[in-house]
């Protein structure tokens, strides 16, 4: 409240110095960030090297079991559903490949095959000392 009549207040001023300080900080920030974005635009030519010879394809043995419990080892029907027969069939299939390489056993089991038939293949692989076992699946088409 102005109790003094007749005395004029000073004119209002806008102080621009803090505004200039803030603008300078923003400009410095933009300059610094612009230099970082330019470093990602560098054109780099990577060094080249001669590729080594491709590795040999690993030996794979495909074991198929259908819903009725029939076994096929690399397309040939196994003699029986006994684990020892499957083990000997796996050993014979591995003998056709390079010596000294452990084969990878690929199990193709029907969706309605019994759990025991898959376990029989795994047990036959263990008996033949083959530890690399994988299962083949298909992508769901939903």
Short mmCIF file of C-alpha atoms in Angstrom, two decimals:
data_model
loop_
_atom_site.label_atom_id
_atom_site.label_comp_id
_atom_site.label_asym_id
_atom_site.label_seq_id
_atom_site.Cartn_x
_atom_site.Cartn_y
_atom_site.Cartn_z
CA UNK A 1 0.00 0.00 0.00
CA UNK A 2 1.21 3.41 -0.86
CA UNK A 3 0.60 5.79 2.01
CA UNK A 4 2.65 8.56 0.48
CA UNK A 5 0.61 10.59 -1.89
CA UNK A 6 2.28 12.46 -4.58
CA UNK A 7 5.52 10.47 -4.47
CA UNK A 8 6.04 8.43 -7.65
CA UNK A 9 7.49 4.96 -7.53
CA UNK A 10 10.49 4.11 -9.58
CA UNK A 11 9.81 2.69 -13.02
CA UNK A 12 9.86 -1.08 -13.30
CA UNK A 13 12.78 -2.64 -15.14
CA UNK A 14 13.28 -6.11 -16.57
CA UNK A 15 16.66 -7.54 -15.66
CA UNK A 16 18.03 -9.33 -18.76
CA UNK A 17 21.26 -10.62 -17.23
CA UNK A 18 19.78 -13.90 -15.81
CA UNK A 19 17.96 -14.45 -19.10
CA UNK A 20 21.22 -14.08 -21.03
CA UNK A 21 22.94 -16.52 -18.63
CA UNK A 22 20.26 -19.17 -19.18
CA UNK A 23 20.41 -18.72 -22.97
CA UNK A 24 24.20 -19.08 -22.94
CA UNK A 25 23.95 -22.33 -20.97
CA UNK A 26 21.41 -23.69 -23.46
CA UNK A 27 23.64 -22.72 -26.40
CA UNK A 28 26.67 -24.41 -24.79
CA UNK A 29 24.61 -27.56 -24.17
CA UNK A 30 23.49 -27.66 -27.81
CA UNK A 31 27.03 -27.19 -29.10
CA UNK A 32 28.40 -29.97 -26.90
CA UNK A 33 25.62 -32.41 -27.80
CA UNK A 34 26.00 -31.61 -31.52
CA UNK A 35 29.67 -32.62 -31.41
CA UNK A 36 28.73 -35.97 -29.84
CA UNK A 37 26.23 -36.71 -32.59
CA UNK A 38 28.84 -36.04 -35.27
CA UNK A 39 31.14 -38.73 -33.88
CA UNK A 40 28.50 -41.36 -34.67
CA UNK A 41 28.50 -40.29 -38.31
CA UNK A 42 32.08 -41.28 -38.96
CA UNK A 43 32.75 -43.33 -42.06
CA UNK A 44 34.81 -46.31 -40.96
CA UNK A 45 36.35 -48.86 -43.26
CA UNK A 46 36.91 -52.08 -41.34
CA UNK A 47 40.06 -54.08 -42.00
CA UNK A 48 39.74 -57.21 -44.09
CA UNK A 49 41.13 -60.67 -43.52
CA UNK A 50 41.22 -63.88 -45.46
CA UNK A 51 38.60 -66.27 -44.21
CA UNK A 52 39.72 -69.65 -43.00
CA UNK A 53 38.43 -72.74 -44.69
CA UNK A 54 34.90 -73.60 -43.60
CA UNK A 55 34.60 -76.14 -40.85
CA UNK A 56 33.40 -79.58 -41.71
CA UNK A 57 29.73 -80.20 -41.23
CA UNK A 58 29.20 -82.04 -37.95
CA UNK A 59 28.05 -85.63 -38.07
CA UNK A 60 24.35 -85.85 -37.27
CA UNK A 61 22.29 -88.94 -36.68
CA UNK A 62 18.54 -88.50 -37.02
CA UNK A 63 16.40 -90.81 -34.91
CA UNK A 64 12.70 -90.76 -35.66
CA UNK A 65 9.97 -92.31 -33.55
CA UNK A 66 6.33 -92.39 -34.57
CA UNK A 67 3.19 -92.61 -32.48
CA UNK A 68 3.17 -96.42 -32.66
CA UNK A 69 6.74 -96.69 -31.29
CA UNK A 70 8.66 -97.56 -34.49
CA UNK A 71 12.23 -96.24 -34.65
CA UNK A 72 14.15 -95.08 -37.73
CA UNK A 73 17.87 -94.30 -37.44
CA UNK A 74 19.00 -92.17 -40.40
CA UNK A 75 16.02 -93.42 -42.39
CA UNK A 76 16.65 -97.12 -41.69
CA UNK A 77 14.32 -99.00 -39.41
CA UNK A 78 15.92 -100.15 -36.16
CA UNK A 79 15.78 -103.87 -35.44
CA UNK A 80 13.75 -103.52 -32.27
CA UNK A 81 12.53 -101.19 -29.61
CA UNK A 82 15.07 -102.48 -27.08
CA UNK A 83 17.60 -99.92 -25.86
CA UNK A 84 20.56 -102.17 -26.72
CA UNK A 85 19.32 -102.53 -30.31
CA UNK A 86 18.94 -98.76 -30.62
CA UNK A 87 22.43 -98.27 -29.20
CA UNK A 88 23.97 -100.62 -31.77
CA UNK A 89 22.01 -98.88 -34.56
CA UNK A 90 23.41 -95.52 -33.40
CA UNK A 91 26.94 -96.94 -33.32
CA UNK A 92 26.56 -98.32 -36.87
CA UNK A 93 25.25 -94.96 -38.10
CA UNK A 94 28.17 -93.14 -36.47
CA UNK A 95 30.66 -95.55 -38.09
CA UNK A 96 29.65 -94.26 -41.52
CA UNK A 97 30.88 -90.77 -40.58
CA UNK A 98 34.39 -89.45 -39.93
CA UNK A 99 36.30 -91.30 -37.24
CA UNK A 100 36.90 -89.60 -33.91
CA UNK A 101 33.99 -87.19 -34.19
CA UNK A 102 31.13 -87.49 -31.75
CA UNK A 103 27.81 -87.29 -33.60
CA UNK A 104 24.90 -85.11 -32.65
CA UNK A 105 21.74 -87.13 -32.11
CA UNK A 106 18.63 -85.37 -33.43
CA UNK A 107 15.42 -86.82 -32.02
CA UNK A 108 12.35 -86.40 -34.22
CA UNK A 109 9.51 -87.66 -32.06
CA UNK A 110 5.88 -87.62 -33.06
CA UNK A 111 3.74 -85.42 -30.82
CA UNK A 112 1.75 -88.50 -29.81
CA UNK A 113 4.82 -90.70 -29.20
CA UNK A 114 5.18 -92.02 -25.68
CA UNK A 115 7.57 -90.44 -23.27
CA UNK A 116 9.25 -93.81 -22.79
CA UNK A 117 10.15 -94.08 -26.49
CA UNK A 118 12.03 -90.76 -26.31
CA UNK A 119 13.75 -91.84 -23.09
CA UNK A 120 14.80 -95.07 -24.85
CA UNK A 121 16.60 -93.02 -27.53
CA UNK A 122 18.32 -90.93 -24.89
CA UNK A 123 19.37 -94.03 -22.96
CA UNK A 124 20.68 -95.67 -26.15
CA UNK A 125 22.73 -92.53 -26.85
CA UNK A 126 24.15 -92.67 -23.34
CA UNK A 127 25.06 -96.34 -23.77
CA UNK A 128 26.87 -95.49 -27.03
CA UNK A 129 28.70 -92.60 -25.23
CA UNK A 130 27.07 -89.90 -27.36
CA UNK A 131 26.32 -86.86 -25.24
CA UNK A 132 25.20 -84.34 -27.89
CA UNK A 133 21.42 -84.74 -28.14
CA UNK A 134 18.90 -82.29 -29.54
CA UNK A 135 15.21 -82.35 -30.33
CA UNK A 136 13.60 -81.30 -33.60
CA UNK A 137 10.46 -79.18 -33.37
CA UNK A 138 8.29 -77.25 -35.72
CA UNK A 139 6.98 -73.71 -35.45
CA UNK A 140 3.40 -73.39 -34.27
CA UNK A 141 1.36 -71.96 -37.17
CA UNK A 142 -1.23 -70.10 -35.08
#
